[in-house]
């Protein structure tokens, strides 16, 4: 087995690169991708030379270059707007839903938004009957403050 890998070192580099790509799909920070690029370049270099030292140097050089040159560009374009992306409860503000249980005057009811049911109250304290479309204005813990659309 060892003899086969030594005679076909390009295949070993290729397998290392594929494993790095699989790990990158689970991680997503484009760091392991740089090792995959280095592995693929070393695999190409093994087609031109049998020297393991040269192949390792090609791997190291292309990995380091990828970390400092390719990774920042990839992060810039592929993670654009990630800081401004709303998630969890913040993403519900401004969304529209339907009243499932009548919101009583000065009291509470239930609103369905994207399949989830939320306890809700109206912004002006007025009654909102079942089936009316509403918009979420804010969330106070688990209570949504809504207005008619």
mmCIF file of N, CA and C in Angstrom:
data_model
loop_
_atom_site.group_PDB
_atom_site.id
_atom_site.type_symbol
_atom_site.label_atom_id
_atom_site.label_comp_id
_atom_site.label_asym_id
_atom_site.label_seq_id
_atom_site.Cartn_x
_atom_site.Cartn_y
_atom_site.Cartn_z
ATOM 1 N N UNK A 1 0.824 -1.193 0.000
ATOM 2 C CA UNK A 1 0.000 0.000 0.000
ATOM 3 C C UNK A 1 0.868 1.257 0.000
ATOM 4 N N UNK A 2 1.903 1.255 0.833
ATOM 5 C CA UNK A 2 2.797 2.406 0.904
ATOM 6 C C UNK A 2 3.507 2.603 -0.434
ATOM 7 N N UNK A 3 3.925 1.492 -1.040
ATOM 8 C CA UNK A 3 4.594 1.595 -2.340
ATOM 9 C C UNK A 3 3.668 2.210 -3.383
ATOM 10 N N UNK A 4 2.404 1.840 -3.335
ATOM 11 C CA UNK A 4 1.442 2.380 -4.301
ATOM 12 C C UNK A 4 1.286 3.887 -4.111
ATOM 13 N N UNK A 5 1.174 4.330 -2.854
ATOM 14 C CA UNK A 5 1.024 5.757 -2.594
ATOM 15 C C UNK A 5 2.272 6.547 -2.975
ATOM 16 N N UNK A 6 3.440 5.960 -2.771
ATOM 17 C CA UNK A 6 4.682 6.642 -3.141
ATOM 18 C C UNK A 6 4.795 6.731 -4.662
ATOM 19 N N UNK A 7 4.422 5.666 -5.354
ATOM 20 C CA UNK A 7 4.482 5.690 -6.818
ATOM 21 C C UNK A 7 3.418 6.608 -7.418
ATOM 22 N N UNK A 8 2.322 6.788 -6.726
ATOM 23 C CA UNK A 8 1.229 7.645 -7.201
ATOM 24 C C UNK A 8 0.971 8.758 -6.188
ATOM 25 N N UNK A 9 2.014 9.531 -5.906
ATOM 26 C CA UNK A 9 1.905 10.583 -4.901
ATOM 27 C C UNK A 9 0.888 11.653 -5.300
ATOM 28 N N UNK A 10 0.691 11.838 -6.594
ATOM 29 C CA UNK A 10 -0.296 12.812 -7.053
ATOM 30 C C UNK A 10 -1.690 12.443 -6.543
ATOM 31 N N UNK A 11 -1.967 11.146 -6.427
ATOM 32 C CA UNK A 11 -3.258 10.687 -5.937
ATOM 33 C C UNK A 11 -3.412 10.995 -4.451
ATOM 34 N N UNK A 12 -2.332 10.868 -3.707
ATOM 35 C CA UNK A 12 -2.374 11.199 -2.278
ATOM 36 C C UNK A 12 -2.679 12.677 -2.076
ATOM 37 N N UNK A 13 -2.009 13.538 -2.863
ATOM 38 C CA UNK A 13 -2.281 14.979 -2.777
ATOM 39 C C UNK A 13 -3.727 15.288 -3.173
ATOM 40 N N UNK A 14 -4.206 14.596 -4.184
ATOM 41 C CA UNK A 14 -5.574 14.793 -4.633
ATOM 42 C C UNK A 14 -6.574 14.396 -3.546
ATOM 43 N N UNK A 15 -6.319 13.283 -2.870
ATOM 44 C CA UNK A 15 -7.199 12.846 -1.788
ATOM 45 C C UNK A 15 -7.176 13.820 -0.611
ATOM 46 N N UNK A 16 -5.996 14.343 -0.290
ATOM 47 C CA UNK A 16 -5.903 15.349 0.777
ATOM 48 C C UNK A 16 -6.727 16.580 0.399
ATOM 49 N N UNK A 17 -6.631 17.007 -0.859
ATOM 50 C CA UNK A 17 -7.407 18.155 -1.325
ATOM 51 C C UNK A 17 -8.906 17.912 -1.254
ATOM 52 N N UNK A 18 -9.340 16.706 -1.635
ATOM 53 C CA UNK A 18 -10.770 16.392 -1.572
ATOM 54 C C UNK A 18 -11.275 16.342 -0.131
ATOM 55 N N UNK A 19 -10.468 15.791 0.770
ATOM 56 C CA UNK A 19 -10.852 15.781 2.185
ATOM 57 C C UNK A 19 -10.953 17.209 2.715
ATOM 58 N N UNK A 20 -10.034 18.062 2.306
ATOM 59 C CA UNK A 20 -10.087 19.469 2.729
ATOM 60 C C UNK A 20 -11.342 20.157 2.193
ATOM 61 N N UNK A 21 -11.735 19.855 0.968
ATOM 62 C CA UNK A 21 -12.960 20.436 0.409
ATOM 63 C C UNK A 21 -14.191 19.983 1.186
ATOM 64 N N UNK A 22 -14.217 18.711 1.559
ATOM 65 C CA UNK A 22 -15.348 18.205 2.343
ATOM 66 C C UNK A 22 -15.398 18.885 3.710
ATOM 67 N N UNK A 23 -14.247 19.033 4.343
ATOM 68 C CA UNK A 23 -14.194 19.724 5.638
ATOM 69 C C UNK A 23 -14.599 21.185 5.496
ATOM 70 N N UNK A 24 -14.237 21.803 4.388
ATOM 71 C CA UNK A 24 -14.601 23.203 4.155
ATOM 72 C C UNK A 24 -16.111 23.367 4.025
ATOM 73 N N UNK A 25 -16.766 22.396 3.419
ATOM 74 C CA UNK A 25 -18.229 22.470 3.292
ATOM 75 C C UNK A 25 -18.907 22.447 4.652
ATOM 76 N N UNK A 26 -18.294 21.805 5.632
ATOM 77 C CA UNK A 26 -18.866 21.764 6.969
ATOM 78 C C UNK A 26 -18.512 23.008 7.776
ATOM 79 N N UNK A 27 -17.439 23.686 7.404
ATOM 80 C CA UNK A 27 -16.940 24.804 8.188
ATOM 81 C C UNK A 27 -17.383 26.144 7.608
ATOM 82 N N UNK A 28 -16.998 26.433 6.388
ATOM 83 C CA UNK A 28 -17.452 27.640 5.714
ATOM 84 C C UNK A 28 -16.678 28.913 5.974
ATOM 85 N N UNK A 29 -15.489 28.840 6.573
ATOM 86 C CA UNK A 29 -14.734 30.075 6.793
ATOM 87 C C UNK A 29 -13.595 30.254 5.796
ATOM 88 N N UNK A 30 -13.525 29.404 4.782
ATOM 89 C CA UNK A 30 -12.575 29.481 3.676
ATOM 90 C C UNK A 30 -11.119 29.332 4.112
ATOM 91 N N UNK A 31 -10.899 28.796 5.300
ATOM 92 C CA UNK A 31 -9.528 28.573 5.755
ATOM 93 C C UNK A 31 -9.015 27.216 5.274
ATOM 94 N N UNK A 32 -9.834 26.189 5.400
ATOM 95 C CA UNK A 32 -9.435 24.848 4.978
ATOM 96 C C UNK A 32 -9.350 24.775 3.456
ATOM 97 N N UNK A 33 -10.107 25.643 2.780
ATOM 98 C CA UNK A 33 -10.066 25.712 1.315
ATOM 99 C C UNK A 33 -8.645 26.039 0.829
ATOM 100 N N UNK A 34 -7.919 26.823 1.602
ATOM 101 C CA UNK A 34 -6.555 27.181 1.223
ATOM 102 C C UNK A 34 -5.647 25.947 1.216
ATOM 103 N N UNK A 35 -5.875 25.032 2.145
ATOM 104 C CA UNK A 35 -5.102 23.788 2.152
ATOM 105 C C UNK A 35 -5.479 22.916 0.964
ATOM 106 N N UNK A 36 -6.734 22.949 0.567
ATOM 107 C CA UNK A 36 -7.166 22.191 -0.619
ATOM 108 C C UNK A 36 -6.479 22.735 -1.868
ATOM 109 N N UNK A 37 -6.382 24.053 -1.984
ATOM 110 C CA UNK A 37 -5.698 24.661 -3.133
ATOM 111 C C UNK A 37 -4.230 24.245 -3.153
ATOM 112 N N UNK A 38 -3.576 24.283 -1.989
ATOM 113 C CA UNK A 38 -2.188 23.849 -1.894
ATOM 114 C C UNK A 38 -2.020 22.383 -2.265
ATOM 115 N N UNK A 39 -2.968 21.558 -1.853
ATOM 116 C CA UNK A 39 -2.906 20.124 -2.180
ATOM 117 C C UNK A 39 -3.062 19.886 -3.670
ATOM 118 N N UNK A 40 -3.989 20.602 -4.299
ATOM 119 C CA UNK A 40 -4.184 20.430 -5.742
ATOM 120 C C UNK A 40 -2.961 20.907 -6.526
ATOM 121 N N UNK A 41 -2.334 21.977 -6.069
ATOM 122 C CA UNK A 41 -1.114 22.453 -6.735
ATOM 123 C C UNK A 41 0.032 21.455 -6.547
ATOM 124 N N UNK A 42 0.129 20.860 -5.370
ATOM 125 C CA UNK A 42 1.154 19.840 -5.130
ATOM 126 C C UNK A 42 0.882 18.598 -5.973
ATOM 127 N N UNK A 43 -0.388 18.294 -6.184
ATOM 128 C CA UNK A 43 -0.740 17.165 -7.047
ATOM 129 C C UNK A 43 -0.291 17.423 -8.481
ATOM 130 N N UNK A 44 -0.477 18.658 -8.939
ATOM 131 C CA UNK A 44 0.015 19.019 -10.273
ATOM 132 C C UNK A 44 1.537 18.963 -10.338
ATOM 133 N N UNK A 45 2.184 19.440 -9.277
ATOM 134 C CA UNK A 45 3.648 19.426 -9.248
ATOM 135 C C UNK A 45 4.197 18.009 -9.252
ATOM 136 N N UNK A 46 3.473 17.070 -8.669
ATOM 137 C CA UNK A 46 3.950 15.686 -8.641
ATOM 138 C C UNK A 46 3.972 15.067 -10.036
ATOM 139 N N UNK A 47 3.222 15.647 -10.958
ATOM 140 C CA UNK A 47 3.276 15.176 -12.345
ATOM 141 C C UNK A 47 4.555 15.585 -13.045
ATOM 142 N N UNK A 48 5.232 16.612 -12.518
ATOM 143 C CA UNK A 48 6.460 17.105 -13.144
ATOM 144 C C UNK A 48 7.727 16.670 -12.426
ATOM 145 N N UNK A 49 7.606 16.321 -11.148
ATOM 146 C CA UNK A 49 8.793 15.924 -10.386
ATOM 147 C C UNK A 49 8.443 14.809 -9.411
ATOM 148 N N UNK A 50 9.439 13.979 -9.116
ATOM 149 C CA UNK A 50 9.249 12.901 -8.144
ATOM 150 C C UNK A 50 9.734 13.307 -6.759
ATOM 151 N N UNK A 51 10.305 14.483 -6.639
ATOM 152 C CA UNK A 51 10.866 14.941 -5.382
ATOM 153 C C UNK A 51 9.740 15.321 -4.407
ATOM 154 N N UNK A 52 9.707 14.644 -3.271
ATOM 155 C CA UNK A 52 8.708 14.926 -2.249
ATOM 156 C C UNK A 52 8.955 16.306 -1.638
ATOM 157 N N UNK A 53 10.217 16.701 -1.522
ATOM 158 C CA UNK A 53 10.563 18.012 -0.951
ATOM 159 C C UNK A 53 9.977 19.128 -1.810
ATOM 160 N N UNK A 54 10.112 19.017 -3.119
ATOM 161 C CA UNK A 54 9.561 20.033 -4.022
ATOM 162 C C UNK A 54 8.042 20.067 -3.905
ATOM 163 N N UNK A 55 7.416 18.911 -3.817
ATOM 164 C CA UNK A 55 5.961 18.858 -3.707
ATOM 165 C C UNK A 55 5.468 19.490 -2.400
ATOM 166 N N UNK A 56 6.188 19.212 -1.316
ATOM 167 C CA UNK A 56 5.815 19.816 -0.029
ATOM 168 C C UNK A 56 6.012 21.323 -0.074
ATOM 169 N N UNK A 57 7.100 21.783 -0.700
ATOM 170 C CA UNK A 57 7.324 23.229 -0.840
ATOM 171 C C UNK A 57 6.220 23.883 -1.665
ATOM 172 N N UNK A 58 5.817 23.238 -2.753
ATOM 173 C CA UNK A 58 4.713 23.767 -3.562
ATOM 174 C C UNK A 58 3.439 23.834 -2.720
ATOM 175 N N UNK A 59 3.182 22.790 -1.933
ATOM 176 C CA UNK A 59 2.010 22.773 -1.058
ATOM 177 C C UNK A 59 2.041 23.946 -0.080
ATOM 178 N N UNK A 60 3.172 24.136 0.581
ATOM 179 C CA UNK A 60 3.291 25.195 1.589
ATOM 180 C C UNK A 60 3.160 26.576 0.952
ATOM 181 N N UNK A 61 3.855 26.792 -0.166
ATOM 182 C CA UNK A 61 3.831 28.104 -0.809
ATOM 183 C C UNK A 61 2.419 28.456 -1.281
ATOM 184 N N UNK A 62 1.746 27.538 -1.961
ATOM 185 C CA UNK A 62 0.416 27.845 -2.474
ATOM 186 C C UNK A 62 -0.631 27.934 -1.366
ATOM 187 N N UNK A 63 -0.430 27.185 -0.290
ATOM 188 C CA UNK A 63 -1.348 27.311 0.847
ATOM 189 C C UNK A 63 -1.210 28.673 1.498
ATOM 190 N N UNK A 64 0.019 29.117 1.739
ATOM 191 C CA UNK A 64 0.244 30.429 2.365
ATOM 192 C C UNK A 64 -0.245 31.554 1.451
ATOM 193 N N UNK A 65 0.047 31.452 0.158
ATOM 194 C CA UNK A 65 -0.451 32.466 -0.773
ATOM 195 C C UNK A 65 -1.977 32.509 -0.789
ATOM 196 N N UNK A 66 -2.605 31.351 -0.721
ATOM 197 C CA UNK A 66 -4.069 31.304 -0.707
ATOM 198 C C UNK A 66 -4.635 31.946 0.549
ATOM 199 N N UNK A 67 -3.975 31.702 1.676
ATOM 200 C CA UNK A 67 -4.458 32.285 2.933
ATOM 201 C C UNK A 67 -4.413 33.807 2.875
ATOM 202 N N UNK A 68 -3.348 34.365 2.310
ATOM 203 C CA UNK A 68 -3.192 35.813 2.316
ATOM 204 C C UNK A 68 -3.770 36.525 1.096
ATOM 205 N N UNK A 69 -3.964 35.811 -0.010
ATOM 206 C CA UNK A 69 -4.461 36.467 -1.222
ATOM 207 C C UNK A 69 -5.885 36.065 -1.591
ATOM 208 N N UNK A 70 -6.192 34.792 -1.582
ATOM 209 C CA UNK A 70 -7.497 34.322 -2.052
ATOM 210 C C UNK A 70 -8.560 34.382 -0.955
ATOM 211 N N UNK A 71 -8.209 34.007 0.260
ATOM 212 C CA UNK A 71 -9.198 33.965 1.347
ATOM 213 C C UNK A 71 -9.834 35.322 1.622
ATOM 214 N N UNK A 72 -9.083 36.426 1.712
ATOM 215 C CA UNK A 72 -9.743 37.717 1.960
ATOM 216 C C UNK A 72 -10.715 38.116 0.851
ATOM 217 N N UNK A 73 -10.360 37.813 -0.386
ATOM 218 C CA UNK A 73 -11.250 38.144 -1.502
ATOM 219 C C UNK A 73 -12.516 37.295 -1.431
ATOM 220 N N UNK A 74 -12.366 36.015 -1.136
ATOM 221 C CA UNK A 74 -13.529 35.128 -1.029
ATOM 222 C C UNK A 74 -14.448 35.559 0.112
ATOM 223 N N UNK A 75 -13.870 35.913 1.253
ATOM 224 C CA UNK A 75 -14.687 36.367 2.374
ATOM 225 C C UNK A 75 -15.412 37.667 2.046
ATOM 226 N N UNK A 76 -14.732 38.547 1.320
ATOM 227 C CA UNK A 76 -15.334 39.842 0.982
ATOM 228 C C UNK A 76 -16.562 39.673 0.099
ATOM 229 N N UNK A 77 -16.477 38.817 -0.904
ATOM 230 C CA UNK A 77 -17.572 38.691 -1.861
ATOM 231 C C UNK A 77 -18.637 37.677 -1.452
ATOM 232 N N UNK A 78 -18.271 36.629 -0.760
ATOM 233 C CA UNK A 78 -19.232 35.591 -0.438
ATOM 234 C C UNK A 78 -19.939 35.802 0.892
ATOM 235 N N UNK A 79 -19.387 36.621 1.765
ATOM 236 C CA UNK A 79 -20.036 36.921 3.044
ATOM 237 C C UNK A 79 -20.488 38.379 3.084
ATOM 238 N N UNK A 80 -20.790 38.927 1.922
ATOM 239 C CA UNK A 80 -21.201 40.331 1.835
ATOM 240 C C UNK A 80 -22.514 40.537 2.589
ATOM 241 N N UNK A 81 -22.564 41.547 3.453
ATOM 242 C CA UNK A 81 -23.778 41.890 4.181
ATOM 243 C C UNK A 81 -24.101 40.975 5.349
ATOM 244 N N UNK A 82 -23.181 40.146 5.765
ATOM 245 C CA UNK A 82 -23.462 39.214 6.860
ATOM 246 C C UNK A 82 -23.683 39.949 8.182
ATOM 247 N N UNK A 83 -23.039 41.104 8.378
ATOM 248 C CA UNK A 83 -23.207 41.858 9.618
ATOM 249 C C UNK A 83 -24.583 42.500 9.704
ATOM 250 N N UNK A 84 -25.194 42.791 8.571
ATOM 251 C CA UNK A 84 -26.489 43.466 8.553
ATOM 252 C C UNK A 84 -27.660 42.495 8.498
ATOM 253 N N UNK A 85 -27.390 41.213 8.409
ATOM 254 C CA UNK A 85 -28.442 40.215 8.279
ATOM 255 C C UNK A 85 -29.140 40.014 9.618
ATOM 256 N N UNK A 86 -30.462 40.134 9.619
ATOM 257 C CA UNK A 86 -31.234 39.926 10.832
ATOM 258 C C UNK A 86 -31.534 38.444 11.005
ATOM 259 N N UNK A 87 -31.603 38.023 12.243
ATOM 260 C CA UNK A 87 -31.918 36.622 12.511
ATOM 261 C C UNK A 87 -32.800 36.527 13.746
ATOM 262 N N UNK A 88 -33.340 35.350 13.939
ATOM 263 C CA UNK A 88 -34.183 35.029 15.083
ATOM 264 C C UNK A 88 -35.367 35.991 15.186
ATOM 265 N N UNK A 89 -35.629 36.491 16.363
ATOM 266 C CA UNK A 89 -36.799 37.339 16.578
ATOM 267 C C UNK A 89 -36.674 38.687 15.872
ATOM 268 N N UNK A 90 -35.466 39.194 15.710
ATOM 269 C CA UNK A 90 -35.276 40.479 15.026
ATOM 270 C C UNK A 90 -35.759 40.427 13.582
ATOM 271 N N UNK A 91 -35.699 39.267 12.970
ATOM 272 C CA UNK A 91 -36.126 39.125 11.582
ATOM 273 C C UNK A 91 -37.643 39.188 11.448
ATOM 274 N N UNK A 92 -38.379 39.041 12.546
ATOM 275 C CA UNK A 92 -39.839 39.086 12.488
ATOM 276 C C UNK A 92 -40.393 40.499 12.414
ATOM 277 N N UNK A 93 -39.648 41.471 12.884
ATOM 278 C CA UNK A 93 -40.135 42.852 12.899
ATOM 279 C C UNK A 93 -40.338 43.333 11.466
ATOM 280 N N UNK A 94 -41.548 43.822 11.202
ATOM 281 C CA UNK A 94 -41.905 44.267 9.864
ATOM 282 C C UNK A 94 -42.599 43.200 9.041
ATOM 283 N N UNK A 95 -42.605 41.960 9.498
ATOM 284 C CA UNK A 95 -43.257 40.862 8.774
ATOM 285 C C UNK A 95 -44.763 40.942 8.974
ATOM 286 N N UNK A 96 -45.485 40.306 8.073
ATOM 287 C CA UNK A 96 -46.936 40.281 8.167
ATOM 288 C C UNK A 96 -47.419 38.905 8.585
ATOM 289 N N UNK A 97 -48.515 38.883 9.325
ATOM 290 C CA UNK A 97 -49.115 37.643 9.775
ATOM 291 C C UNK A 97 -50.620 37.788 9.843
ATOM 292 N N UNK A 98 -51.284 36.744 10.336
ATOM 293 C CA UNK A 98 -52.740 36.749 10.467
ATOM 294 C C UNK A 98 -53.124 36.480 11.897
ATOM 295 N N UNK A 99 -54.175 37.151 12.335
ATOM 296 C CA UNK A 99 -54.695 36.940 13.679
ATOM 297 C C UNK A 99 -55.430 35.603 13.703
ATOM 298 N N UNK A 100 -55.032 34.708 14.611
ATOM 299 C CA UNK A 100 -55.685 33.404 14.722
ATOM 300 C C UNK A 100 -56.676 33.375 15.884
ATOM 301 N N UNK A 101 -56.376 34.084 16.953
ATOM 302 C CA UNK A 101 -57.301 34.275 18.079
ATOM 303 C C UNK A 101 -57.484 35.778 18.237
ATOM 304 N N UNK A 102 -58.722 36.221 18.302
ATOM 305 C CA UNK A 102 -59.030 37.649 18.356
ATOM 306 C C UNK A 102 -58.225 38.340 19.443
ATOM 307 N N UNK A 103 -57.615 39.463 19.067
ATOM 308 C CA UNK A 103 -56.884 40.284 20.039
ATOM 309 C C UNK A 103 -57.919 41.185 20.703
ATOM 310 N N UNK A 104 -58.156 40.966 21.987
ATOM 311 C CA UNK A 104 -59.157 41.716 22.737
ATOM 312 C C UNK A 104 -58.694 43.156 22.943
ATOM 313 N N UNK A 105 -59.645 44.070 23.100
ATOM 314 C CA UNK A 105 -59.329 45.478 23.379
ATOM 315 C C UNK A 105 -58.580 45.557 24.703
ATOM 316 N N UNK A 106 -57.371 46.085 24.663
ATOM 317 C CA UNK A 106 -56.545 46.201 25.857
ATOM 318 C C UNK A 106 -55.995 44.873 26.340
ATOM 319 N N UNK A 107 -56.188 43.821 25.571
ATOM 320 C CA UNK A 107 -55.740 42.495 25.998
ATOM 321 C C UNK A 107 -54.849 41.836 24.951
ATOM 322 N N UNK A 108 -54.887 40.531 24.963
ATOM 323 C CA UNK A 108 -53.995 39.756 24.107
ATOM 324 C C UNK A 108 -54.780 38.809 23.213
ATOM 325 N N UNK A 109 -54.115 38.357 22.178
ATOM 326 C CA UNK A 109 -54.644 37.346 21.278
ATOM 327 C C UNK A 109 -53.469 36.573 20.704
ATOM 328 N N UNK A 110 -53.676 35.911 19.572
ATOM 329 C CA UNK A 110 -52.599 35.143 18.939
ATOM 330 C C UNK A 110 -52.493 35.519 17.476
ATOM 331 N N UNK A 111 -51.253 35.551 16.979
ATOM 332 C CA UNK A 111 -50.955 35.883 15.587
ATOM 333 C C UNK A 111 -50.080 34.777 15.028
ATOM 334 N N UNK A 112 -50.365 34.370 13.791
ATOM 335 C CA UNK A 112 -49.561 33.338 13.135
ATOM 336 C C UNK A 112 -48.652 34.020 12.111
ATOM 337 N N UNK A 113 -47.342 33.789 12.262
ATOM 338 C CA UNK A 113 -46.338 34.360 11.367
ATOM 339 C C UNK A 113 -45.435 33.228 10.909
ATOM 340 N N UNK A 114 -45.400 32.980 9.610
ATOM 341 C CA UNK A 114 -44.555 31.925 9.033
ATOM 342 C C UNK A 114 -44.740 30.584 9.729
ATOM 343 N N UNK A 115 -45.966 30.264 10.105
ATOM 344 C CA UNK A 115 -46.244 28.979 10.716
ATOM 345 C C UNK A 115 -46.078 28.943 12.225
ATOM 346 N N UNK A 116 -45.577 30.010 12.835
ATOM 347 C CA UNK A 116 -45.405 30.074 14.284
ATOM 348 C C UNK A 116 -46.493 30.941 14.888
ATOM 349 N N UNK A 117 -46.984 30.536 16.027
ATOM 350 C CA UNK A 117 -48.035 31.282 16.711
ATOM 351 C C UNK A 117 -47.407 32.114 17.826
ATOM 352 N N UNK A 118 -47.719 33.414 17.841
ATOM 353 C CA UNK A 118 -47.163 34.343 18.826
ATOM 354 C C UNK A 118 -48.296 34.992 19.616
ATOM 355 N N UNK A 119 -48.071 35.193 20.898
ATOM 356 C CA UNK A 119 -48.988 35.990 21.707
ATOM 357 C C UNK A 119 -48.834 37.425 21.235
ATOM 358 N N UNK A 120 -49.963 38.123 21.062
ATOM 359 C CA UNK A 120 -49.885 39.460 20.478
ATOM 360 C C UNK A 120 -50.843 40.419 21.145
ATOM 361 N N UNK A 121 -50.516 41.709 21.068
ATOM 362 C CA UNK A 121 -51.400 42.795 21.495
ATOM 363 C C UNK A 121 -51.353 43.858 20.421
ATOM 364 N N UNK A 122 -52.412 44.657 20.345
ATOM 365 C CA UNK A 122 -52.440 45.704 19.327
ATOM 366 C C UNK A 122 -51.717 46.941 19.849
ATOM 367 N N UNK A 123 -51.176 47.710 18.931
ATOM 368 C CA UNK A 123 -50.375 48.868 19.309
ATOM 369 C C UNK A 123 -51.227 49.961 19.953
ATOM 370 N N UNK A 124 -52.477 50.088 19.513
ATOM 371 C CA UNK A 124 -53.340 51.137 20.056
ATOM 372 C C UNK A 124 -54.352 50.611 21.069
ATOM 373 N N UNK A 125 -54.281 49.346 21.403
ATOM 374 C CA UNK A 125 -55.181 48.755 22.389
ATOM 375 C C UNK A 125 -56.551 48.409 21.834
ATOM 376 N N UNK A 126 -56.759 48.564 20.534
ATOM 377 C CA UNK A 126 -58.055 48.265 19.924
ATOM 378 C C UNK A 126 -58.170 46.764 19.650
ATOM 379 N N UNK A 127 -59.420 46.332 19.488
ATOM 380 C CA UNK A 127 -59.675 44.925 19.186
ATOM 381 C C UNK A 127 -59.375 44.652 17.711
ATOM 382 N N UNK A 128 -58.731 43.522 17.452
ATOM 383 C CA UNK A 128 -58.471 43.070 16.078
ATOM 384 C C UNK A 128 -59.045 41.665 15.988
ATOM 385 N N UNK A 129 -59.992 41.488 15.083
ATOM 386 C CA UNK A 129 -60.701 40.209 15.000
ATOM 387 C C UNK A 129 -59.878 39.167 14.251
ATOM 388 N N UNK A 130 -60.305 37.927 14.396
ATOM 389 C CA UNK A 130 -59.639 36.788 13.773
ATOM 390 C C UNK A 130 -59.674 36.905 12.246
ATOM 391 N N UNK A 131 -58.537 36.563 11.604
ATOM 392 C CA UNK A 131 -58.442 36.565 10.151
ATOM 393 C C UNK A 131 -57.897 37.849 9.552
ATOM 394 N N UNK A 132 -57.720 38.898 10.342
ATOM 395 C CA UNK A 132 -57.202 40.175 9.847
ATOM 396 C C UNK A 132 -55.684 40.093 9.712
ATOM 397 N N UNK A 133 -55.172 40.673 8.626
ATOM 398 C CA UNK A 133 -53.720 40.717 8.416
ATOM 399 C C UNK A 133 -53.123 41.824 9.278
ATOM 400 N N UNK A 134 -52.008 41.506 9.917
ATOM 401 C CA UNK A 134 -51.327 42.466 10.794
ATOM 402 C C UNK A 134 -49.835 42.490 10.485
ATOM 403 N N UNK A 135 -49.185 43.558 10.915
ATOM 404 C CA UNK A 135 -47.732 43.721 10.754
ATOM 405 C C UNK A 135 -47.102 43.817 12.136
ATOM 406 N N UNK A 136 -45.985 43.139 12.325
ATOM 407 C CA UNK A 136 -45.271 43.147 13.604
ATOM 408 C C UNK A 136 -44.479 44.446 13.717
ATOM 409 N N UNK A 137 -44.695 45.174 14.808
ATOM 410 C CA UNK A 137 -43.964 46.416 15.048
ATOM 411 C C UNK A 137 -42.772 46.209 15.968
ATOM 412 N N UNK A 138 -42.966 45.406 17.019
ATOM 413 C CA UNK A 138 -41.852 45.114 17.931
ATOM 414 C C UNK A 138 -42.162 43.852 18.715
ATOM 415 N N UNK A 139 -41.143 43.326 19.323
ATOM 416 C CA UNK A 139 -41.289 42.149 20.183
ATOM 417 C C UNK A 139 -40.808 42.507 21.581
ATOM 418 N N UNK A 140 -41.670 42.260 22.551
ATOM 419 C CA UNK A 140 -41.304 42.421 23.956
ATOM 420 C C UNK A 140 -41.303 41.027 24.553
ATOM 421 N N UNK A 141 -40.120 40.451 24.654
ATOM 422 C CA UNK A 141 -39.961 39.072 25.090
ATOM 423 C C UNK A 141 -40.693 38.156 24.118
ATOM 424 N N UNK A 142 -41.825 37.568 24.543
ATOM 425 C CA UNK A 142 -42.552 36.663 23.649
ATOM 426 C C UNK A 142 -43.872 37.263 23.182
ATOM 427 N N UNK A 143 -44.081 38.541 23.417
ATOM 428 C CA UNK A 143 -45.325 39.204 23.019
ATOM 429 C C UNK A 143 -45.053 40.145 21.864
ATOM 430 N N UNK A 144 -45.771 39.940 20.784
ATOM 431 C CA UNK A 144 -45.622 40.769 19.581
ATOM 432 C C UNK A 144 -46.618 41.925 19.646
ATOM 433 N N UNK A 145 -46.126 43.104 19.359
ATOM 434 C CA UNK A 145 -47.002 44.272 19.240
ATOM 435 C C UNK A 145 -47.278 44.454 17.749
ATOM 436 N N UNK A 146 -48.582 44.494 17.394
ATOM 437 C CA UNK A 146 -48.965 44.481 15.986
ATOM 438 C C UNK A 146 -49.880 45.659 15.649
ATOM 439 N N UNK A 147 -49.980 45.927 14.351
ATOM 440 C CA UNK A 147 -50.934 46.903 13.834
ATOM 441 C C UNK A 147 -51.593 46.293 12.603
ATOM 442 N N UNK A 148 -52.761 46.807 12.257
ATOM 443 C CA UNK A 148 -53.447 46.333 11.052
ATOM 444 C C UNK A 148 -52.656 46.727 9.832
ATOM 445 N N UNK A 149 -52.691 45.868 8.817
ATOM 446 C CA UNK A 149 -51.997 46.180 7.551
ATOM 447 C C UNK A 149 -52.827 47.145 6.718
#
